[in-house]
Coordinates of N, CA and C in Angstrom, one line a residue:
M1 N 62.0 92.8 120.0 CA 61.1 91.6 119.9 C 62.0 90.4 119.3
N2 N 61.7 89.3 119.9 CA 62.5 88.1 119.4 C 61.9 87.5 118.2
V3 N 62.7 87.1 117.2 CA 62.3 86.5 116.0 C 62.8 85.1 116.1
E4 N 61.9 84.1 115.9 CA 62.3 82.8 116.0 C 61.8 81.9 114.8
W5 N 62.7 81.2 114.2 CA 62.3 80.3 113.1 C 61.8 79.0 113.7
M6 N 60.6 78.6 113.2 CA 60.1 77.3 113.7 C 60.2 76.3 112.5
P7 N 60.5 75.1 112.8 CA 60.4 74.1 111.7 C 59.0 73.7 111.6
F8 N 58.7 73.4 110.3 CA 57.3 72.9 110.1 C 57.4 71.9 108.8
E9 N 57.2 70.7 109.0 CA 57.3 69.7 108.0 C 55.9 69.5 107.4
L10 N 55.6 69.8 106.2 CA 54.3 69.6 105.6 C 53.9 68.2 105.5
R11 N 54.9 67.4 105.2 CA 54.7 66.0 105.0 C 55.9 65.2 105.7
P12 N 55.8 65.1 107.0 CA 57.0 64.4 107.7 C 57.0 63.0 107.3
E13 N 58.2 62.4 107.5 CA 58.4 61.0 107.3 C 57.5 60.2 108.3
P14 N 56.9 59.2 107.9 CA 57.0 58.4 106.6 C 56.0 58.7 105.6
Q15 N 55.3 59.8 105.8 CA 54.3 60.3 104.8 C 55.0 60.5 103.5
P16 N 54.3 60.0 102.4 CA 54.9 60.3 101.1 C 54.9 61.8 100.8
T17 N 55.9 62.3 100.0 CA 55.9 63.6 99.5 C 55.3 63.7 98.2
L18 N 55.0 64.9 97.7 CA 54.3 65.1 96.4 C 55.4 65.1 95.3
R19 N 54.8 64.9 94.0 CA 55.7 64.9 92.8 C 55.3 66.2 92.1
P20 N 56.4 67.0 91.7 CA 56.1 68.3 91.1 C 55.4 68.1 89.7
E21 N 55.5 67.0 89.1 CA 54.9 66.8 87.8 C 53.4 66.5 88.0
G22 N 53.0 66.2 89.2 CA 51.6 65.9 89.4 C 50.7 67.1 89.3
E23 N 49.4 66.8 89.1 CA 48.4 67.8 88.8 C 48.2 68.8 90.0
Y24 N 48.2 68.3 91.2 CA 48.0 69.1 92.4 C 49.1 70.2 92.5
L25 N 50.4 69.9 92.5 CA 51.4 70.9 92.6 C 51.4 71.8 91.4
Q26 N 51.2 71.3 90.2 CA 51.2 72.1 89.0 C 50.1 73.2 89.1
N27 N 48.9 72.8 89.5 CA 47.8 73.7 89.6 C 48.0 74.7 90.8
A28 N 48.5 74.2 91.9 CA 48.7 75.1 93.1 C 49.7 76.2 92.8
W29 N 50.7 75.8 92.1 CA 51.8 76.8 91.8 C 51.3 77.8 90.7
K30 N 50.5 77.3 89.7 CA 50.0 78.1 88.7 C 49.0 79.1 89.2
K31 N 48.2 78.7 90.1 CA 47.1 79.5 90.6 C 47.5 80.4 91.8
S32 N 48.4 79.9 92.6 CA 48.8 80.7 93.9 C 50.2 81.1 94.0
V33 N 51.1 80.1 93.9 CA 52.5 80.4 94.2 C 53.1 81.4 93.2
Y34 N 53.0 81.1 92.0 CA 53.6 82.0 91.0 C 53.1 83.4 91.0
P35 N 51.7 83.6 91.1 CA 51.2 85.0 91.2 C 51.7 85.7 92.4
L36 N 51.8 85.0 93.6 CA 52.3 85.6 94.8 C 53.8 86.0 94.6
A37 N 54.5 85.1 94.1 CA 56.0 85.4 94.0 C 56.2 86.6 93.1
E38 N 55.4 86.7 92.0 CA 55.5 87.8 91.1 C 55.1 89.1 91.8
R39 N 54.0 89.0 92.6 CA 53.5 90.2 93.3 C 54.6 90.8 94.2
F40 N 55.3 89.8 94.9 CA 56.4 90.2 95.8 C 57.8 90.4 95.2
G41 N 57.8 90.1 93.9 CA 59.1 90.3 93.2 C 60.1 89.3 93.7
V42 N 59.7 88.1 93.9 CA 60.5 87.0 94.3 C 60.7 85.9 93.2
K43 N 61.9 85.6 92.9 CA 62.1 84.6 91.8 C 61.9 83.3 92.5
M44 N 60.9 82.5 92.0 CA 60.6 81.2 92.5 C 60.3 80.2 91.4
V45 N 60.7 79.0 91.6 CA 60.3 77.9 90.6 C 59.8 76.7 91.3
L46 N 58.9 76.0 90.8 CA 58.5 74.7 91.3 C 59.7 73.7 91.1
P47 N 60.4 73.4 92.1 CA 61.6 72.4 91.9 C 61.2 71.1 91.3
R48 N 62.0 70.7 90.4 CA 61.7 69.5 89.6 C 62.2 68.3 90.4
V49 N 62.7 68.4 91.6 CA 63.2 67.3 92.4 C 62.0 66.4 92.6
S50 N 62.0 65.2 92.2 CA 60.8 64.3 92.3 C 61.2 62.9 92.8
P51 N 60.5 62.5 93.8 CA 59.5 63.2 94.6 C 60.2 64.3 95.4
Q52 N 59.4 65.2 95.9 CA 59.9 66.3 96.7 C 60.6 65.6 97.9
P53 N 61.7 66.2 98.4 CA 62.4 65.6 99.5 C 61.7 65.8 100.9
H54 N 61.9 64.8 101.8 CA 61.6 65.0 103.2 C 62.6 66.0 103.7
T55 N 62.3 66.8 104.7 CA 63.1 67.9 105.1 C 63.7 67.7 106.5
R56 N 63.6 66.6 107.2 CA 64.1 66.3 108.5 C 65.6 66.7 108.6
L57 N 66.4 66.1 107.7 CA 67.8 66.4 107.7 C 68.1 67.9 107.5
A58 N 67.4 68.5 106.6 CA 67.6 70.0 106.5 C 67.3 70.7 107.8
F59 N 66.3 70.3 108.4 CA 65.9 71.0 109.7 C 66.9 70.6 110.8
E60 N 67.5 69.4 110.8 CA 68.5 69.1 111.8 C 69.7 69.9 111.5
G61 N 70.0 70.1 110.2 CA 71.1 71.0 109.7 C 70.9 72.5 110.2
F62 N 69.6 72.9 110.3 CA 69.3 74.2 110.8 C 69.7 74.3 112.2
Q63 N 69.4 73.3 113.0 CA 69.8 73.3 114.4 C 71.3 73.4 114.6
Y64 N 72.0 72.7 113.7 CA 73.5 72.8 113.7 C 73.9 74.2 113.5
A65 N 73.3 74.8 112.3 CA 73.8 76.1 111.9 C 73.4 77.1 113.0
K66 N 72.2 77.0 113.6 CA 71.8 77.9 114.7 C 72.8 77.8 115.8
A67 N 73.2 76.6 116.2 CA 74.2 76.5 117.3 C 75.6 77.1 117.0
H68 N 75.8 77.3 115.7 CA 77.0 77.9 115.3 C 76.9 79.3 114.7
G69 N 75.7 79.9 115.2 CA 75.5 81.3 114.8 C 75.2 81.6 113.4
R70 N 74.7 80.6 112.6 CA 74.4 80.8 111.2 C 73.0 80.4 110.8
G71 N 72.1 80.3 111.8 CA 70.8 79.8 111.5 C 70.0 80.5 110.5
E72 N 69.9 81.9 110.6 CA 69.1 82.6 109.6 C 69.7 82.5 108.2
A73 N 71.1 82.6 108.1 CA 71.7 82.5 106.8 C 71.4 81.1 106.2
Y74 N 71.5 80.1 107.1 CA 71.2 78.7 106.6 C 69.8 78.6 106.1
N75 N 68.8 79.1 106.8 CA 67.5 79.1 106.3 C 67.3 79.7 104.9
H76 N 67.9 80.9 104.8 CA 67.8 81.6 103.5 C 68.4 80.8 102.4
R77 N 69.6 80.2 102.7 CA 70.3 79.4 101.7 C 69.5 78.2 101.3
M78 N 68.8 77.5 102.2 CA 68.0 76.4 101.9 C 66.9 76.8 101.0
F79 N 66.2 77.9 101.3 CA 65.1 78.4 100.4 C 65.5 78.6 99.0
T80 N 66.7 79.4 98.9 CA 67.1 79.7 97.6 C 67.6 78.4 96.8
A81 N 68.3 77.5 97.5 CA 68.8 76.3 96.9 C 67.6 75.5 96.4
F82 N 66.5 75.4 97.1 CA 65.4 74.6 96.7 C 64.5 75.3 95.7
F83 N 64.1 76.5 96.1 CA 63.0 77.1 95.3 C 63.5 78.0 94.2
Q84 N 64.9 78.1 94.0 CA 65.4 78.9 92.9 C 66.4 78.0 92.1
E85 N 67.2 77.2 92.8 CA 68.2 76.4 92.1 C 67.8 75.0 91.9
E86 N 66.6 74.6 92.5 CA 66.1 73.2 92.4 C 67.0 72.1 92.9
K87 N 67.7 72.4 94.0 CA 68.6 71.4 94.6 C 67.8 70.6 95.6
D88 N 68.3 69.3 95.7 CA 67.6 68.3 96.5 C 68.1 68.5 98.0
I89 N 67.3 69.3 98.8 CA 67.7 69.5 100.2 C 67.4 68.4 101.1
G90 N 67.0 67.2 100.6 CA 66.9 66.0 101.3 C 68.2 65.2 101.2
D91 N 69.1 65.6 100.4 CA 70.3 64.9 100.2 C 71.4 65.4 101.0
I92 N 72.0 64.5 101.9 CA 73.1 65.0 102.8 C 74.3 65.6 102.1
N93 N 74.6 65.1 100.9 CA 75.7 65.7 100.1 C 75.4 67.2 99.8
V94 N 74.2 67.4 99.3 CA 73.8 68.8 99.0 C 73.8 69.6 100.2
L95 N 73.2 69.2 101.3 CA 73.2 69.9 102.5 C 74.5 70.3 103.0
T96 N 75.5 69.3 102.9 CA 76.8 69.6 103.4 C 77.5 70.6 102.5
E97 N 77.3 70.5 101.3 CA 77.9 71.5 100.3 C 77.4 72.9 100.7
L98 N 76.1 73.1 100.9 CA 75.4 74.3 101.2 C 75.9 74.8 102.5
A99 N 76.1 74.0 103.5 CA 76.6 74.4 104.8 C 78.0 74.9 104.7
E100 N 78.8 74.3 103.9 CA 80.2 74.8 103.6 C 80.2 76.1 103.0
E101 N 79.3 76.4 102.1 CA 79.2 77.7 101.4 C 79.0 78.8 102.5
L102 N 78.3 78.5 103.6 CA 78.1 79.4 104.7 C 79.2 79.5 105.7
G103 N 80.2 78.8 105.4 CA 81.4 78.8 106.3 C 81.3 77.9 107.5
L104 N 80.4 76.9 107.4 CA 80.3 75.9 108.4 C 81.3 74.8 108.1
D105 N 81.7 74.1 109.2 CA 82.6 72.9 109.0 C 81.9 71.8 108.3
G106 N 82.2 71.5 107.1 CA 81.4 70.5 106.4 C 81.5 69.1 107.0
E107 N 82.7 68.7 107.4 CA 82.9 67.4 108.0 C 82.1 67.2 109.2
D108 N 82.2 68.3 110.1 CA 81.4 68.2 111.4 C 79.9 68.3 111.1
F109 N 79.5 69.1 110.1 CA 78.1 69.2 109.8 C 77.6 67.8 109.3
R110 N 78.3 67.2 108.4 CA 77.9 65.8 107.9 C 77.8 64.9 109.1
K111 N 78.8 64.9 109.9 CA 78.8 63.9 111.0 C 77.6 64.1 111.9
A112 N 77.3 65.4 112.2 CA 76.1 65.7 113.0 C 74.8 65.2 112.4
L113 N 74.7 65.3 111.1 CA 73.5 64.7 110.4 C 73.5 63.2 110.5
E114 N 74.6 62.6 110.2 CA 74.7 61.1 110.2 C 74.5 60.5 111.5
T115 N 74.9 61.2 112.6 CA 74.8 60.6 113.9 C 73.5 61.1 114.6
G116 N 72.8 62.0 114.0 CA 71.6 62.5 114.7 C 71.8 63.4 115.9
R117 N 73.0 64.1 115.8 CA 73.4 64.9 117.0 C 72.3 66.0 117.3
Y118 N 71.6 66.5 116.4 CA 70.6 67.6 116.6 C 69.2 67.1 116.4
R119 N 69.0 65.7 116.3 CA 67.7 65.2 116.1 C 66.7 65.5 117.2
E120 N 67.1 65.4 118.4 CA 66.2 65.6 119.6 C 65.9 67.1 119.6
E121 N 66.9 68.0 119.4 CA 66.6 69.4 119.3 C 65.6 69.7 118.3
H122 N 65.7 69.0 117.1 CA 64.7 69.3 116.1 C 63.3 68.7 116.5
R123 N 63.3 67.6 117.2 CA 62.0 67.1 117.7 C 61.3 68.0 118.7
K124 N 62.2 68.5 119.6 CA 61.6 69.6 120.6 C 61.0 70.7 119.9
A125 N 61.7 71.3 118.8 CA 61.3 72.4 118.1 C 59.9 72.0 117.4
L126 N 59.8 70.9 116.8 CA 58.6 70.4 116.1 C 57.4 70.3 117.2
R127 N 57.7 69.7 118.3 CA 56.7 69.6 119.4 C 56.2 71.0 119.8
H128 N 57.1 71.9 119.9 CA 56.8 73.3 120.3 C 55.9 73.9 119.2
A129 N 56.3 73.7 118.0 CA 55.4 74.3 116.9 C 54.1 73.7 116.7
Y130 N 54.1 72.3 116.8 CA 52.8 71.6 116.5 C 51.9 71.6 117.8
E131 N 52.4 71.3 118.9 CA 51.6 71.1 120.1 C 51.4 72.4 120.9
E132 N 52.4 73.2 121.1 CA 52.2 74.4 122.0 C 51.7 75.6 121.2
L133 N 52.3 75.8 120.0 CA 51.8 76.9 119.2 C 50.7 76.6 118.3
K134 N 50.5 75.3 118.1 CA 49.4 74.8 117.2 C 49.5 75.3 115.8
I135 N 50.8 75.3 115.3 CA 51.0 75.7 113.9 C 50.5 74.5 113.1
R136 N 49.7 74.9 112.0 CA 49.1 73.8 111.1 C 49.5 74.2 109.6
A137 N 50.0 75.3 109.4 CA 50.2 75.7 108.0 C 51.4 76.7 107.9
V138 N 51.9 76.8 106.7 CA 52.9 77.8 106.5 C 52.4 78.8 105.4
P139 N 52.8 80.1 105.6 CA 53.5 80.7 106.7 C 52.5 80.9 107.9
T140 N 53.1 80.9 109.1 CA 52.4 81.3 110.3 C 53.2 82.2 111.1
F141 N 52.6 83.3 111.5 CA 53.4 84.3 112.3 C 52.8 84.3 113.7
V142 N 53.7 84.2 114.7 CA 53.2 84.3 116.1 C 53.8 85.5 116.6
I143 N 52.9 86.5 117.0 CA 53.3 87.8 117.5 C 52.6 88.0 118.8
G144 N 53.4 87.8 119.9 CA 52.8 87.8 121.2 C 51.9 86.7 121.3
D145 N 50.6 86.9 121.7 CA 49.6 85.9 121.8 C 48.8 85.6 120.5
R146 N 49.1 86.5 119.5 CA 48.3 86.3 118.2 C 49.0 85.4 117.3
V147 N 48.2 84.6 116.6 CA 48.7 83.7 115.6 C 48.1 84.1 114.3
L148 N 48.9 84.4 113.3 CA 48.4 84.8 112.0 C 48.8 83.7 111.0
T149 N 47.9 83.1 110.4 CA 48.2 82.0 109.4 C 47.9 82.5 108.0
G150 N 48.9 82.4 107.1 CA 48.8 82.8 105.8 C 49.6 84.1 105.5
L151 N 49.5 84.6 104.3 CA 50.3 85.8 103.9 C 49.4 87.0 104.2
Y152 N 50.1 88.0 104.8 CA 49.5 89.3 105.1 C 50.4 90.4 104.5
D153 N 49.7 91.5 104.2 CA 50.4 92.7 103.7 C 51.3 93.2 104.8
A154 N 52.3 93.9 104.5 CA 53.3 94.4 105.5 C 52.6 95.3 106.5
D155 N 51.7 96.1 106.0 CA 51.1 97.1 106.9 C 50.2 96.3 108.0
V156 N 49.7 95.2 107.7 CA 48.9 94.4 108.7 C 49.9 93.9 109.8
L157 N 51.0 93.3 109.3 CA 52.0 92.8 110.2 C 52.7 93.8 111.1
E158 N 52.9 95.0 110.5 CA 53.5 96.1 111.2 C 52.5 96.6 112.3
R159 N 51.2 96.6 112.0 CA 50.2 97.1 113.0 C 50.2 96.1 114.2
V160 N 50.1 94.8 113.8 CA 50.1 93.8 114.9 C 51.4 93.8 115.7
I161 N 52.5 94.0 115.1 CA 53.8 94.2 115.9 C 53.8 95.4 116.8
E162 N 53.3 96.5 116.2 CA 53.2 97.8 117.0 C 52.2 97.6 118.2
E163 N 51.1 96.9 118.0 CA 50.2 96.6 119.1 C 50.8 95.8 120.2
E164 N 51.6 94.8 119.7 CA 52.3 94.0 120.7 C 53.4 94.7 121.5
L165 N 54.1 95.6 120.8 CA 55.1 96.4 121.4 C 54.5 97.4 122.4
S166 N 53.4 97.9 122.0 CA 52.7 98.9 122.9 C 52.1 98.1 124.1
R167 N 51.6 96.9 123.9 CA 51.1 96.2 125.1 C 52.2 95.9 126.0
R168 N 53.4 95.6 125.5 CA 54.5 95.2 126.3 C 55.2 96.4 127.0
S169 N 55.0 97.6 126.4 CA 55.7 98.8 126.9 C 55.4 99.1 128.4
G170 N 54.3 98.6 128.8 CA 53.9 98.9 130.3 C 54.5 97.8 131.2
E171 N 55.0 96.7 130.6 CA 55.5 95.7 131.4 C 56.9 96.0 131.9
T172 N 57.2 95.6 133.1 CA 58.6 95.7 133.7 C 59.3 94.4 133.3
L173 N 60.4 94.6 132.6 CA 61.2 93.3 132.1 C 62.0 92.8 133.2
G174 N 62.5 93.6 134.1 CA 63.4 93.1 135.2 C 64.8 92.6 134.7
G175 N 65.6 92.1 135.5 CA 66.9 91.6 135.1 C 68.0 92.6 135.3
F176 N 68.8 92.8 134.4 CA 70.0 93.7 134.5 C 69.7 95.1 134.9
A177 N 70.3 95.6 135.9 CA 70.1 97.0 136.3 C 71.3 97.5 137.0
C178 N 71.5 98.8 137.0 CA 72.7 99.5 137.6 C 72.1 100.5 138.6
D179 N 72.9 100.6 139.8 CA 72.6 101.6 140.8 C 73.9 102.1 141.2
M180 N 74.0 102.9 142.3 CA 75.2 103.6 142.7 C 76.2 102.6 143.2
D181 N 75.8 101.3 143.5 CA 76.8 100.3 143.9 C 77.3 99.5 142.8
G182 N 76.8 99.7 141.6 CA 77.3 98.9 140.4 C 76.1 98.2 139.7
C183 N 76.5 97.4 138.8 CA 75.5 96.7 138.0 C 75.4 95.2 138.3
D184 N 74.1 94.7 138.2 CA 73.9 93.3 138.4 C 72.8 92.7 137.5

Protein backbone atom coordinates (compact mmCIF):
# COMPACT_ATOMS: atom_id res chain seq x y z
CA MET A 1 0.00 0.00 0.00
CA ASN A 2 1.28 3.46 -0.88
CA VAL A 3 1.92 5.94 1.95
CA GLU A 4 1.76 9.54 0.86
CA TRP A 5 2.43 12.68 2.89
CA MET A 6 -0.02 15.47 2.19
CA PRO A 7 0.71 19.09 2.97
CA PHE A 8 -1.95 20.83 5.03
CA GLU A 9 -1.54 24.41 6.11
CA LEU A 10 -3.85 25.20 9.03
CA ARG A 11 -3.42 28.92 8.50
CA PRO A 12 -2.00 29.58 5.03
CA GLU A 13 -0.65 32.98 4.05
CA PRO A 14 -1.94 35.70 4.29
CA GLN A 15 -4.02 34.46 7.24
CA PRO A 16 -2.41 35.42 10.53
CA THR A 17 -0.99 32.61 12.62
CA LEU A 18 -1.56 32.16 16.34
CA ARG A 19 0.61 33.21 19.24
CA PRO A 20 1.65 30.45 21.66
CA GLU A 21 1.26 32.78 24.63
CA GLY A 22 -2.39 33.33 23.71
CA GLU A 23 -5.24 31.75 25.65
CA TYR A 24 -6.48 29.56 22.78
CA LEU A 25 -3.21 27.67 22.22
CA GLN A 26 -2.43 27.49 25.94
CA ASN A 27 -5.83 25.88 26.65
CA ALA A 28 -5.79 23.59 23.59
CA TRP A 29 -2.37 22.23 24.45
CA LYS A 30 -3.18 21.82 28.15
CA LYS A 31 -6.50 20.04 27.50
CA SER A 32 -5.68 18.04 24.36
CA VAL A 33 -2.16 18.02 22.98
CA TYR A 34 -0.15 17.39 26.15
CA PRO A 35 -2.40 14.55 27.40
CA LEU A 36 -2.30 12.85 23.97
CA ALA A 37 1.46 13.24 23.69
CA GLU A 38 1.86 11.70 27.14
CA ARG A 39 -0.51 8.85 26.24
CA PHE A 40 1.54 8.02 23.15
CA GLY A 41 4.88 8.58 24.87
CA VAL A 42 5.86 11.44 22.57
CA LYS A 43 7.92 14.37 23.81
CA MET A 44 6.16 17.53 22.65
CA VAL A 45 6.22 21.17 23.65
CA LEU A 46 4.18 24.15 22.55
CA PRO A 47 6.86 26.02 20.58
CA ARG A 48 7.48 29.53 21.87
CA VAL A 49 8.08 30.83 18.33
CA SER A 50 5.70 33.78 18.23
CA PRO A 51 3.76 34.27 16.17
CA GLN A 52 3.75 30.73 14.88
CA PRO A 53 5.41 30.53 11.45
CA HIS A 54 3.67 30.08 8.16
CA THR A 55 4.75 26.74 6.70
CA ARG A 56 4.75 27.28 2.92
CA LEU A 57 8.55 27.36 2.69
CA ALA A 58 8.85 24.26 4.88
CA PHE A 59 6.43 22.45 2.57
CA GLU A 60 8.28 23.61 -0.53
CA GLY A 61 11.38 22.24 1.21
CA PHE A 62 9.53 18.93 1.60
CA GLN A 63 8.97 18.82 -2.16
CA TYR A 64 12.71 19.39 -2.64
CA ALA A 65 13.58 16.67 -0.11
CA LYS A 66 11.06 14.28 -1.67
CA ALA A 67 12.60 14.84 -5.12
CA HIS A 68 15.98 13.95 -3.57
CA GLY A 69 14.75 10.79 -1.82
CA ARG A 70 14.62 12.31 1.69
CA GLY A 71 10.95 13.32 2.04
CA GLU A 72 10.02 11.16 5.01
CA ALA A 73 13.23 11.99 6.90
CA TYR A 74 12.62 15.68 6.16
CA ASN A 75 9.09 15.58 7.57
CA HIS A 76 10.25 13.85 10.74
CA ARG A 77 13.04 16.40 11.17
CA MET A 78 10.65 19.34 10.73
CA PHE A 79 8.29 17.94 13.38
CA THR A 80 11.06 17.36 15.90
CA ALA A 81 12.67 20.72 15.13
CA PHE A 82 9.40 22.58 15.74
CA PHE A 83 7.58 20.55 18.39
CA GLN A 84 10.58 19.45 20.44
CA GLU A 85 13.36 21.96 19.78
CA GLU A 86 11.13 25.02 19.21
CA LYS A 87 12.91 26.03 16.01
CA ASP A 88 11.29 28.52 13.65
CA ILE A 89 10.50 26.38 10.60
CA GLY A 90 9.30 29.47 8.75
CA ASP A 91 12.87 30.81 8.63
CA ILE A 92 14.81 29.91 5.47
CA ASN A 93 18.09 29.80 7.44
CA VAL A 94 16.68 27.27 9.90
CA LEU A 95 15.19 25.19 7.07
CA THR A 96 18.51 25.18 5.20
CA GLU A 97 20.41 24.10 8.32
CA LEU A 98 17.94 21.26 8.93
CA ALA A 99 18.12 20.16 5.27
CA GLU A 100 21.91 20.02 5.49
CA GLU A 101 21.60 17.83 8.62
CA LEU A 102 19.76 15.35 6.40
CA GLY A 103 22.55 15.33 3.84
CA LEU A 104 20.80 17.60 1.36
CA ASP A 105 22.80 20.22 -0.55
CA GLY A 106 22.20 23.37 1.52
CA GLU A 107 23.08 25.85 -1.20
CA ASP A 108 20.80 24.17 -3.76
CA PHE A 109 18.03 23.78 -1.16
CA ARG A 110 18.17 27.49 -0.24
CA LYS A 111 18.19 28.51 -3.91
CA ALA A 112 15.17 26.27 -4.57
CA LEU A 113 13.24 28.01 -1.78
CA GLU A 114 14.36 31.51 -2.79
CA THR A 115 13.40 31.01 -6.45
CA GLY A 116 10.20 29.06 -5.77
CA ARG A 117 11.45 26.05 -7.75
CA TYR A 118 9.00 23.72 -5.94
CA ARG A 119 6.19 26.25 -5.35
CA GLU A 120 3.93 24.89 -8.10
CA GLU A 121 4.53 21.32 -6.92
CA HIS A 122 3.45 22.40 -3.44
CA ARG A 123 0.37 24.17 -4.81
CA LYS A 124 -0.63 21.03 -6.73
CA ALA A 125 -0.25 18.94 -3.57
CA LEU A 126 -2.38 21.44 -1.62
CA ARG A 127 -5.08 21.42 -4.31
CA HIS A 128 -5.08 17.62 -4.22
CA ALA A 129 -5.41 17.61 -0.41
CA TYR A 130 -8.01 20.40 -0.16
CA GLU A 131 -10.10 19.91 -3.28
CA GLU A 132 -9.82 16.25 -4.31
CA LEU A 133 -9.42 14.54 -0.94
CA LYS A 134 -11.40 17.22 0.95
CA ILE A 135 -8.94 17.24 3.86
CA ARG A 136 -10.02 19.83 6.41
CA ALA A 137 -8.12 18.89 9.56
CA VAL A 138 -5.02 17.16 10.86
CA PRO A 139 -4.46 14.35 11.23
CA THR A 140 -6.40 12.84 8.34
CA PHE A 141 -5.84 9.32 7.08
CA VAL A 142 -6.97 8.35 3.58
CA ILE A 143 -7.08 4.57 3.24
CA GLY A 144 -8.56 3.51 -0.07
CA ASP A 145 -11.88 5.33 -0.32
CA ARG A 146 -12.16 5.89 3.43
CA VAL A 147 -11.20 9.17 5.05
CA LEU A 148 -10.55 9.12 8.79
CA THR A 149 -10.15 12.50 10.47
CA GLY A 150 -8.64 12.67 13.94
CA LEU A 151 -6.61 10.30 16.07
CA TYR A 152 -7.49 6.61 16.08
CA ASP A 153 -6.16 3.71 18.08
CA ALA A 154 -3.72 1.52 16.18
CA ASP A 155 -6.18 -1.40 16.11
CA VAL A 156 -8.77 0.72 14.28
CA LEU A 157 -6.23 1.84 11.67
CA GLU A 158 -4.96 -1.72 11.26
CA ARG A 159 -8.51 -3.00 10.75
CA VAL A 160 -9.26 -0.36 8.10
CA ILE A 161 -5.96 -1.13 6.33
CA GLU A 162 -6.68 -4.87 6.43
CA GLU A 163 -10.16 -4.26 4.99
CA GLU A 164 -8.65 -2.20 2.17
CA LEU A 165 -5.99 -4.83 1.43
CA SER A 166 -8.66 -7.53 1.45
CA ARG A 167 -10.82 -5.49 -0.92
CA ARG A 168 -7.85 -5.01 -3.26
CA SER A 169 -6.71 -8.64 -3.16
CA GLY A 170 -9.34 -9.59 -5.72
CA GLU A 171 -8.24 -6.86 -8.13
CA THR A 172 -5.83 -7.61 -10.98
CA LEU A 173 -3.08 -5.04 -10.84
CA GLY A 174 -1.74 -5.66 -14.36
CA GLY A 175 1.58 -4.39 -15.55
CA PHE A 176 4.86 -6.28 -15.24
CA ALA A 177 4.59 -9.98 -16.09
CA CYS A 178 6.87 -12.79 -17.24
CA ASP A 179 6.07 -15.64 -19.63
CA MET A 180 8.15 -18.17 -21.55
CA ASP A 181 9.25 -15.43 -23.97
CA GLY A 182 10.57 -13.15 -21.26
CA CYS A 183 9.36 -10.28 -19.09
CA ASP A 184 7.64 -7.06 -20.00
